[in-house]
């Protein structure tokens, strides 16, 4: 045991000595998961592009909490004890554990949907304290832009959702705000269960010239009935997630989580240069993956602009 | 391992010490394999998160969490005693139901509790570093709990409970209402777990519906490690051993997390747990074999 302790003390001393020249970035995620792993890789590569090479002048550590919040709390303490320059927690529980563990070490979270509701920041514009980061809130503004692009003449867009899903209610507010900026009015259609989706979609016919379906579990589970209504009535259907495009929605913009990681790295770099995290507004991840469905477009009476097809990272025929 | 990490492990170990003592009560005293704790732990956390963010007193939050946990235990006991559902299955039913209940309690899967008044915050002014204050306060809480519980188990009612767990038939023959003992024991066991959950939410800074997964394994590991280290018939020591076992477990986890220590990584955690519990189970056998050989 004594030898173990000595080794631990020695390695600790070494680590402390090394801090003088190298940047120390500690990354943690609640669980190993393709999207979260992609964020981690994005952070590491983003830092490397800026000249911080892992193992060279960057001490990059990563721990996964194996889906266990108690372990997340321990990892947070472990990181705080090693006093890195920046802690990068990926996902909400990891970010909360880190934020609870230190009030001094800068924290740049990533892939947190609603940082204010998670209690991480006072507001997205002025986070305050030692915490800022990147939110992966659905890129609503880009979805509205898509609606404008495929249906330039549209005056009203239908928003179909389940009012019982808290997330959808939040998205509706964001969507309304973004749509009104673009001069679009929003028509709501509510479905409390998947069996009601078709009726709700029909209620939009004649009132809206396009339909938007957010990442609403109820609606998305009955997407096919919504697609049928959209095709019958030539209403372009834009979805909040890219998977729905493969199931018959016309188009969507989604995240590439690797890019979200790179966007996070940019914020980390600002902190490494000495900026106060509390003064850096929360960044909203920009959607980078455009997916379009050419067959669905045809069925919905839309000719996809050539520019859009060229821009798309995936075209479903 | 840095001092902060070490004290962080002690702190979590003490919190899970409540769970360990509760598991000891169910498994060892009542002989009732109870998985309800996987649900009552996050329920305690959820109740604390909701009440504390609503501005209620954190001590009251802990008390309510204890009541919430006790209710869970009573449900499990009810299914078992009243309807004769196998004890393990009864507890699994309650545990599964609690996942939905916890979502209802919080209204969402995750809730933040940091920057709020907790049972710890008043002690930050003592002039000690924060990471020392937390385990200090928690150790006082856990010690008081262990003392009270040891006293309880030595009372007439507590003795009846131990008899009910040790030998139901004998207990019944001596006029012990075994059903009532199971109700009481399960309520206390899960009340302790609920308090553990409430403290976890306050110290870790959040309540999450997933935080209950594996609570029973951690509690059991603590009980077994404690039993292996302190082979005693004295109740107070046996209960204290559970808490110490819990702390040792967390320190072991922390060692696994410490950068490259012994080539272990966080992902090896489950393996470490399994090895730890297995070792604790094997060691006493080796010891008794030695005794036989002599």
XYZ file of C-alpha atoms in Angstrom:
611
model
C 0.000 0.000 0.000
C 2.824 2.389 0.893
C 4.448 1.838 -2.478
C 1.162 2.473 -4.192
C 0.742 5.706 -2.295
C 4.289 6.759 -3.139
C 3.716 6.079 -6.814
C 0.484 8.029 -6.673
C 2.203 10.933 -4.943
C 5.068 10.882 -7.426
C 2.779 10.852 -10.443
C 0.778 13.650 -8.882
C 3.946 15.687 -8.440
C 4.897 15.019 -12.045
C 1.499 16.088 -13.235
C 1.692 19.293 -11.240
C 5.109 20.074 -12.700
C 3.811 19.536 -16.206
C 0.900 21.952 -15.839
C 3.194 24.912 -16.273
C 3.624 24.368 -20.019
C 0.744 22.181 -21.101
C -2.991 22.675 -21.183
C -4.971 20.229 -19.099
C -8.440 19.378 -20.376
C -10.556 16.771 -18.590
C -13.519 15.364 -20.472
C -16.279 13.194 -19.042
C -19.559 11.799 -20.339
C -22.378 10.053 -18.544
C -22.150 6.986 -20.760
C -20.325 5.604 -23.802
C -22.665 6.235 -26.692
C -21.926 6.913 -30.390
C -23.153 10.523 -30.266
C -21.402 11.366 -26.996
C -18.192 9.647 -28.107
C -18.309 11.702 -31.304
C -18.518 14.877 -29.206
C -15.422 13.797 -27.262
C -13.489 13.090 -30.463
C -14.620 16.422 -31.877
C -13.312 18.236 -28.807
C -9.939 16.482 -29.001
C -9.546 17.056 -32.737
C -10.719 20.655 -32.448
C -8.042 21.310 -29.846
C -5.438 19.564 -31.957
C -6.268 21.755 -34.954
C -5.581 24.755 -32.749
C -2.148 23.406 -31.892
C -2.863 21.478 -28.719
C -1.665 17.958 -29.341
C -2.740 15.269 -26.881
C 0.277 13.760 -25.135
C 2.451 16.624 -26.326
C 1.323 19.979 -24.960
C -2.179 18.836 -24.082
C -3.069 16.569 -21.222
C -6.364 15.121 -22.376
C -8.182 12.821 -19.982
C -11.512 11.145 -20.558
C -13.719 9.187 -18.181
C -17.148 7.703 -18.746
C -19.542 7.330 -15.811
C -20.927 4.081 -17.238
C -24.443 5.490 -17.021
C -24.191 5.831 -13.264
C -24.801 9.310 -11.782
C -22.963 8.413 -8.562
C -19.887 7.604 -10.636
C -20.388 10.886 -12.481
C -20.154 12.640 -9.114
C -16.943 10.756 -8.311
C -15.415 11.570 -11.675
C -16.243 15.218 -11.100
C -14.409 15.139 -7.749
C -11.512 13.295 -9.333
C -11.183 15.995 -11.996
C -11.504 18.837 -9.521
C -8.767 17.223 -7.425
C -6.449 17.210 -10.446
C -7.246 20.913 -11.050
C -7.312 20.919 -14.860
C -7.522 24.127 -16.885
C -10.963 23.223 -18.216
C -13.476 20.479 -17.428
C -15.639 19.419 -20.375
C -18.677 17.446 -19.205
C -20.776 15.934 -21.969
C -24.508 15.473 -21.202
C -26.682 17.033 -18.510
C -25.967 14.826 -15.456
C -22.203 14.964 -16.016
C -22.382 18.743 -16.348
C -24.422 19.052 -13.164
C -22.020 16.822 -11.251
C -19.062 18.926 -12.410
C -20.806 22.214 -11.674
C -21.683 20.997 -8.184
C -18.090 19.910 -7.543
C -16.322 23.194 -8.258
C -17.020 26.879 -8.273
C -13.541 27.853 -9.527
C -12.380 25.552 -12.328
C -13.840 26.608 -15.704
C -16.465 24.227 -17.056
C -17.403 24.050 -20.747
C -20.313 21.629 -21.091
C -21.464 20.040 -24.320
C -24.602 18.303 -25.598
C -26.828 19.797 -22.893
C -30.248 20.579 -24.364
C -31.483 23.206 -21.938
C -28.663 24.597 -19.761
C -30.974 27.026 -17.939
C -33.487 24.353 -16.926
C -30.568 22.105 -15.935
C -29.528 24.834 -13.506
C -26.089 25.163 -15.103
C -26.274 28.802 -16.140
C -28.279 31.802 -14.976
C -29.141 32.658 -18.572
C -27.865 31.607 -21.984
C -26.686 35.142 -22.781
C -24.823 35.748 -19.501
C -24.077 32.420 -17.809
C -22.265 33.905 -14.782
C -20.084 31.798 -12.493
C -17.590 29.335 -13.944
C -19.840 27.524 -16.412
C -20.595 27.943 -20.106
C -20.853 25.562 -23.038
C -22.632 24.289 -26.089
C -26.309 23.355 -26.206
C -27.660 20.750 -28.595
C -31.137 22.214 -28.693
C -32.862 21.289 -31.948
C -31.692 23.837 -34.588
C -35.148 25.372 -34.923
C -34.102 28.456 -36.866
C -32.542 26.258 -39.526
C -35.714 24.191 -39.714
C -37.738 27.338 -40.303
C -35.273 28.307 -43.032
C -35.858 24.890 -44.611
C -39.610 25.514 -44.637
C -38.971 28.821 -46.362
C -36.696 27.141 -48.883
C -39.052 24.351 -49.956
C -42.233 26.423 -49.698
C -41.252 30.040 -50.401
C -44.881 31.072 -50.881
C -46.077 29.665 -47.577
C -47.712 32.108 -45.198
C -48.565 29.695 -42.420
C -46.828 26.571 -41.190
C -48.529 23.848 -39.173
C -46.868 22.686 -35.952
C -48.083 19.253 -34.956
C -47.268 18.086 -31.440
C -48.429 16.419 -28.239
C -49.064 19.114 -25.605
C -48.304 16.479 -22.967
C -44.625 16.391 -23.926
C -42.736 19.105 -22.077
C -39.981 19.160 -24.677
C -42.447 19.820 -27.517
C -44.062 22.681 -25.640
C -40.649 24.327 -25.299
C -39.894 23.696 -28.968
C -43.222 25.276 -29.981
C -42.211 28.536 -28.308
C -38.828 28.548 -30.033
C -40.433 27.634 -33.341
C -43.037 30.375 -33.118
C -40.340 32.937 -32.362
C -38.162 31.816 -35.279
C -41.081 31.522 -37.707
C -42.409 34.973 -36.935
C -38.985 36.427 -37.641
C -39.302 34.923 -41.122
C -42.826 36.286 -41.553
C -44.500 32.899 -41.104
C -47.485 32.406 -38.855
C -47.790 29.153 -36.898
C -50.904 26.975 -36.797
C -50.968 24.487 -33.945
C -52.337 20.976 -34.281
C -52.435 18.895 -31.115
C -52.533 15.112 -30.867
C -52.512 13.534 -27.431
C -51.909 10.037 -28.681
C -50.542 8.530 -31.853
C -54.044 7.492 -32.974
C -54.998 11.184 -33.153
C -52.117 12.207 -35.385
C -53.958 11.741 -38.680
C -56.948 13.829 -37.559
C -54.651 16.529 -36.242
C -52.775 16.604 -39.545
C -56.049 16.877 -41.500
C -57.031 19.855 -39.391
C -54.086 21.698 -40.927
C -55.241 21.244 -44.513
C -56.315 24.591 -45.908
C -54.889 26.491 -42.953
C -51.200 25.919 -43.523
C -49.014 25.494 -46.580
C -46.356 23.379 -44.900
C -46.106 21.149 -41.821
C -43.353 20.940 -39.231
C -43.047 17.991 -36.873
C -40.711 18.571 -33.902
C -38.835 15.801 -32.078
C -42.089 14.746 -30.432
C -42.209 11.068 -29.479
C -45.967 10.722 -29.943
C -46.095 12.292 -33.380
C -42.903 10.726 -34.647
C -44.159 7.286 -33.652
C -47.133 7.819 -35.984
C -45.153 9.609 -38.663
C -46.475 7.452 -41.506
C -50.049 8.658 -41.010
C -48.789 12.225 -41.050
C -46.799 11.580 -44.228
C -49.935 10.188 -45.909
C -51.892 13.376 -45.167
C -48.992 15.554 -46.334
C -48.690 13.655 -49.621
C -52.451 13.681 -50.308
C -52.656 17.432 -49.853
C -49.302 18.509 -51.296
C -48.050 19.843 -47.990
C -44.265 19.746 -47.620
C -43.376 18.076 -44.335
C -40.217 19.175 -42.518
C -39.100 17.152 -39.520
C -37.043 18.026 -36.465
C -34.930 14.895 -36.712
C -33.138 13.403 -39.705
C -34.317 9.834 -39.074
C -37.866 10.891 -39.924
C -36.709 11.912 -43.390
C -35.931 8.289 -44.152
C -39.455 7.445 -43.051
C -41.042 9.883 -45.491
C -40.584 13.452 -44.292
C -39.254 15.821 -46.935
C -36.157 17.209 -45.247
C -34.452 18.035 -41.997
C -31.253 19.460 -40.617
C -29.640 17.540 -37.796
C -26.477 17.491 -35.797
C -23.299 15.825 -36.545
C -22.125 15.336 -32.980
C -18.496 15.361 -34.066
C -19.038 18.941 -35.260
C -20.770 19.756 -31.965
C -17.553 18.589 -30.287
C -15.504 20.899 -32.505
C -17.770 23.808 -31.642
C -17.202 22.928 -28.001
C -13.440 22.948 -28.582
C -13.702 26.541 -29.832
C -15.232 27.578 -26.523
C -12.579 25.592 -24.629
C -9.884 27.462 -26.573
C -11.371 30.817 -25.581
C -11.256 29.755 -21.942
C -7.684 28.477 -22.301
C -6.740 31.918 -23.645
C -7.968 33.391 -20.391
C -11.543 34.426 -21.087
C -13.956 34.162 -18.172
C -16.449 31.336 -18.876
C -19.171 33.223 -17.025
C -18.961 35.942 -19.682
C -19.094 33.653 -22.714
C -22.713 33.172 -23.853
C -23.946 29.610 -24.330
C -23.378 28.515 -27.935
C -26.207 26.742 -29.704
C -24.858 23.951 -31.873
C -25.485 24.573 -35.531
C -27.106 21.842 -37.557
C -24.700 20.610 -40.186
C -26.331 17.519 -41.617
C -29.003 18.262 -44.219
C -30.982 15.185 -45.219
C -33.534 15.371 -48.046
C -35.961 12.816 -49.457
C -36.414 13.246 -53.203
C -39.285 10.761 -53.455
C -41.196 12.445 -50.641
C -40.637 15.837 -52.297
C -42.188 14.571 -55.497
C -45.171 13.125 -53.641
C -45.673 16.409 -51.798
C -45.560 18.390 -55.044
C -42.238 20.098 -54.357
C -39.323 20.448 -56.724
C -36.220 20.489 -54.591
C -33.901 23.405 -55.395
C -30.689 22.137 -56.969
C -28.618 24.077 -54.425
C -30.337 22.199 -51.645
C -29.581 18.788 -53.122
C -25.948 19.738 -53.571
C -25.731 20.962 -49.995
C -27.338 17.841 -48.573
C -25.120 15.355 -46.791
C -27.616 12.634 -47.650
C -30.222 12.383 -50.411
C -32.831 9.647 -50.125
C -34.142 8.584 -53.510
C -5.497 10.279 -5.970
C -5.739 13.885 -4.827
C -7.114 14.920 -1.459
C -10.266 16.311 -3.065
C -10.869 13.062 -4.896
C -10.230 11.056 -1.723
C -12.622 13.105 0.390
C -15.121 13.026 -2.456
C -15.020 9.230 -2.308
C -15.422 9.229 1.475
C -18.347 11.580 1.130
C -20.165 9.371 -1.380
C -19.287 6.320 0.694
C -20.933 7.885 3.729
C -24.040 8.727 1.702
C -24.233 5.181 0.425
C -23.582 4.152 4.015
C -27.266 4.900 4.625
C -28.097 2.523 1.796
C -25.670 -0.084 3.160
C -27.243 0.015 6.610
C -30.686 -0.246 5.021
C -29.586 -3.209 2.897
C -28.071 -4.838 6.000
C -31.408 -4.503 7.752
C -33.318 -6.091 4.878
C -30.838 -8.774 3.834
C -29.189 -9.725 7.091
C -31.663 -8.880 9.835
C -34.919 -9.672 8.021
C -33.463 -12.094 5.472
C -35.488 -10.279 2.819
C -33.693 -9.789 -0.540
C -35.024 -6.342 -1.333
C -34.473 -4.597 -4.660
C -36.870 -1.777 -3.742
C -33.818 0.339 -2.887
C -33.097 0.807 -6.606
C -36.324 2.810 -6.655
C -36.427 4.338 -3.209
C -32.950 5.881 -3.589
C -33.901 8.007 -6.624
C -37.297 8.678 -5.017
C -35.524 10.207 -2.029
C -33.384 12.254 -4.421
C -36.458 13.352 -6.379
C -38.386 14.387 -3.280
C -35.403 16.358 -2.002
C -34.877 18.045 -5.377
C -38.507 19.071 -5.728
C -38.918 20.354 -2.174
C -35.537 22.111 -1.969
C -36.001 23.903 -5.300
C -39.434 24.964 -4.011
C -37.595 26.660 -1.155
C -38.397 24.194 1.618
C -36.061 23.458 4.482
C -33.457 20.801 3.484
C -33.897 18.908 6.763
C -37.618 18.707 6.090
C -36.741 17.487 2.597
C -34.708 14.647 4.127
C -37.572 13.770 6.438
C -40.048 13.670 3.545
C -37.596 11.553 1.553
C -37.491 9.140 4.500
C -41.285 8.945 4.506
C -41.296 8.403 0.746
C -38.773 5.594 1.085
C -40.724 4.046 3.957
C -43.862 4.045 1.813
C -41.989 2.121 -0.896
C -40.862 -0.454 1.650
C -44.397 -0.836 2.930
C -45.695 -1.442 -0.590
C -43.151 -4.213 -1.116
C -43.947 -5.700 2.289
C -47.667 -5.479 1.509
C -47.260 -7.397 -1.745
C -45.213 -10.007 0.062
C -47.041 -10.384 3.390
C -50.621 -9.779 2.299
C -50.589 -11.520 -1.080
C -47.736 -13.950 -0.634
C -45.817 -12.693 -3.679
C -42.235 -13.954 -3.555
C -40.145 -11.347 -1.693
C -37.663 -10.783 -4.529
C -40.441 -10.420 -7.095
C -42.469 -8.111 -4.856
C -39.493 -5.792 -4.536
C -38.836 -5.869 -8.284
C -42.453 -4.831 -8.922
C -42.157 -1.881 -6.559
C -38.806 -0.910 -8.057
C -40.175 -0.875 -11.609
C -43.254 1.089 -10.600
C -41.063 3.636 -8.860
C -39.367 4.605 -12.119
C -42.691 6.044 -13.323
C -43.434 7.501 -9.914
C -40.082 9.287 -9.832
C -40.732 10.822 -13.239
C -44.073 12.076 -11.929
C -42.552 13.454 -8.753
C -40.033 15.563 -10.645
C -42.128 16.101 -13.758
C -38.952 15.471 -15.777
C -36.067 13.036 -15.765
C -33.504 15.323 -14.183
C -33.475 18.210 -11.759
C -30.672 20.459 -10.543
C -30.199 21.193 -6.847
C -26.942 23.137 -6.746
C -26.602 26.698 -5.499
C -29.419 25.896 -3.078
C -29.559 25.746 0.680
C -28.775 22.129 1.670
C -28.127 20.398 4.985
C -24.402 20.944 4.335
C -24.294 24.608 3.326
C -24.610 26.081 6.860
C -21.401 24.274 7.833
C -19.310 25.808 5.052
C -18.658 28.772 7.334
C -16.659 26.676 9.809
C -13.429 27.717 8.135
C -12.580 24.255 6.801
C -12.242 23.505 3.089
C -15.567 22.529 1.472
C -14.371 19.059 0.514
C -13.593 18.279 4.170
C -16.768 19.827 5.573
C -19.023 17.577 3.514
C -17.699 14.210 4.745
C -17.427 15.615 8.267
C -21.087 16.578 8.436
C -22.153 13.370 6.714
C -20.136 11.213 9.106
C -21.916 12.823 12.051
C -25.284 12.144 10.405
C -24.454 8.557 9.609
C -23.008 7.931 13.070
C -26.151 9.214 14.767
C -28.258 7.028 12.492
C -26.185 3.953 13.262
C -26.401 4.632 17.007
C -30.173 5.049 16.907
C -30.595 1.946 14.762
C -28.380 -0.149 17.043
C -30.443 0.980 20.030
C -33.623 0.139 18.147
C -32.444 -3.350 17.242
C -31.595 -3.984 20.888
C -35.102 -2.998 22.026
C -37.891 -5.559 22.481
C -39.371 -4.632 19.123
C -35.986 -4.822 17.442
C -35.240 -8.185 19.014
C -38.567 -9.475 17.709
C -37.575 -8.224 14.259
C -34.273 -10.056 14.420
C -36.052 -13.196 15.600
C -38.506 -12.918 12.698
C -35.589 -12.749 10.295
C -33.567 -15.494 11.932
C -36.285 -18.097 12.272
C -39.848 -17.260 11.294
C -41.375 -20.383 12.767
C -39.650 -19.979 16.086
C -40.542 -16.299 16.198
C -44.185 -17.047 15.479
C -44.236 -19.715 18.174
C -43.028 -17.079 20.619
C -45.838 -14.716 19.733
C -43.987 -12.446 17.279
C -46.196 -11.007 14.543
C -43.797 -11.751 11.670
C -45.828 -9.827 9.089
C -45.727 -6.671 11.180
C -41.962 -7.047 11.622
C -41.511 -7.279 7.866
C -43.598 -4.132 7.361
C -41.571 -2.247 9.953
C -38.201 -3.528 8.781
C -38.838 -2.811 5.128
C -40.130 0.662 5.978
C -37.020 1.497 8.004
C -34.658 -0.023 5.438
C -36.134 1.994 2.590
C -36.501 5.132 4.694
C -32.728 4.999 5.235
C -32.224 4.527 1.498
C -34.540 7.467 0.832
C -32.438 9.649 3.135
C -29.348 8.472 1.254
C -30.991 9.571 -1.993
C -31.947 12.940 -0.544
C -28.381 13.531 0.633
C -27.021 12.405 -2.723
C -29.150 14.976 -4.529
C -27.917 17.704 -2.179
C -24.239 16.801 -2.372
C -23.971 15.725 -6.019
C -26.097 18.668 -7.103
C -28.817 16.886 -9.011
C -31.515 14.238 -8.929
C -31.816 11.929 -11.904
C -34.269 9.077 -12.457
C -31.405 6.849 -13.547
C -29.445 7.305 -10.318
C -31.037 4.250 -8.731
C -29.585 1.686 -11.085
C -27.349 -0.727 -9.193
C -28.010 0.759 -5.742
C -28.618 -2.717 -4.392
C -25.295 -4.023 -5.711
C -23.389 -1.129 -4.179
C -25.229 -1.578 -0.877
C -24.593 -5.296 -0.860
C -20.919 -4.826 -1.740
C -20.615 -2.458 1.216
C -22.308 -4.899 3.585
C -20.090 -7.777 2.481
C -16.859 -5.791 2.581
C -17.794 -4.556 6.041
C -18.650 -8.029 7.282
C -15.382 -9.409 6.004
C -13.303 -6.769 7.735
C -15.179 -6.726 11.023
C -16.264 -10.149 12.095
C -18.355 -9.282 15.087
C -21.564 -10.084 16.875
C -21.867 -6.590 18.333
C -24.688 -4.851 16.463
C -23.292 -1.339 16.625
C -19.980 -2.496 15.166
C -21.753 -4.588 12.516
C -23.778 -1.567 11.383
C -20.730 0.666 11.466
C -18.904 -1.944 9.406
C -21.499 -1.513 6.640
C -20.746 2.205 6.529
C -16.999 1.598 6.533
C -17.480 -1.030 3.830
C -19.337 1.539 1.769
C -16.519 4.063 2.163
C -13.912 1.454 1.233
C -15.929 0.541 -1.839
C -16.023 4.157 -2.990
C -12.316 4.654 -2.355
C -11.671 1.542 -4.452
C -13.809 3.032 -7.212
C -11.869 6.274 -6.928
C -8.601 4.368 -7.259
C -9.957 2.821 -10.436
C -10.754 6.317 -11.682
C -7.403 7.859 -10.762
C -5.437 8.362 -13.919
C -3.915 5.101 -15.125
C -3.589 3.744 -11.631
C -2.873 0.033 -11.968
C -3.979 0.368 -15.602
C -7.574 0.617 -14.439
C -10.140 2.822 -16.132
C -13.631 3.937 -15.208
C -14.998 1.369 -17.609
C -13.469 -1.362 -15.433
C -15.699 -0.294 -12.565
C -18.188 -3.123 -12.775
C -15.359 -5.616 -12.901
C -13.764 -4.035 -9.834
C -17.089 -4.257 -8.010
C -17.555 -7.890 -8.931
C -13.975 -8.798 -7.912
C -14.362 -6.903 -4.638
C -17.593 -8.668 -3.722
C -16.269 -12.050 -4.850
C -13.079 -11.601 -2.802
C -15.109 -10.613 0.216
C -17.172 -13.776 -0.211
C -14.167 -16.037 -0.737
C -11.907 -14.754 2.051
C -14.063 -15.965 4.979
C -14.202 -19.445 3.425
C -10.433 -19.600 3.107
C -10.173 -18.481 6.707
C -12.565 -21.146 7.978
C -10.723 -23.781 5.963
C -7.551 -22.774 7.775
C -9.333 -23.212 11.093
C -10.461 -26.683 10.067
C -6.922 -27.579 9.026
C -5.574 -26.651 12.424
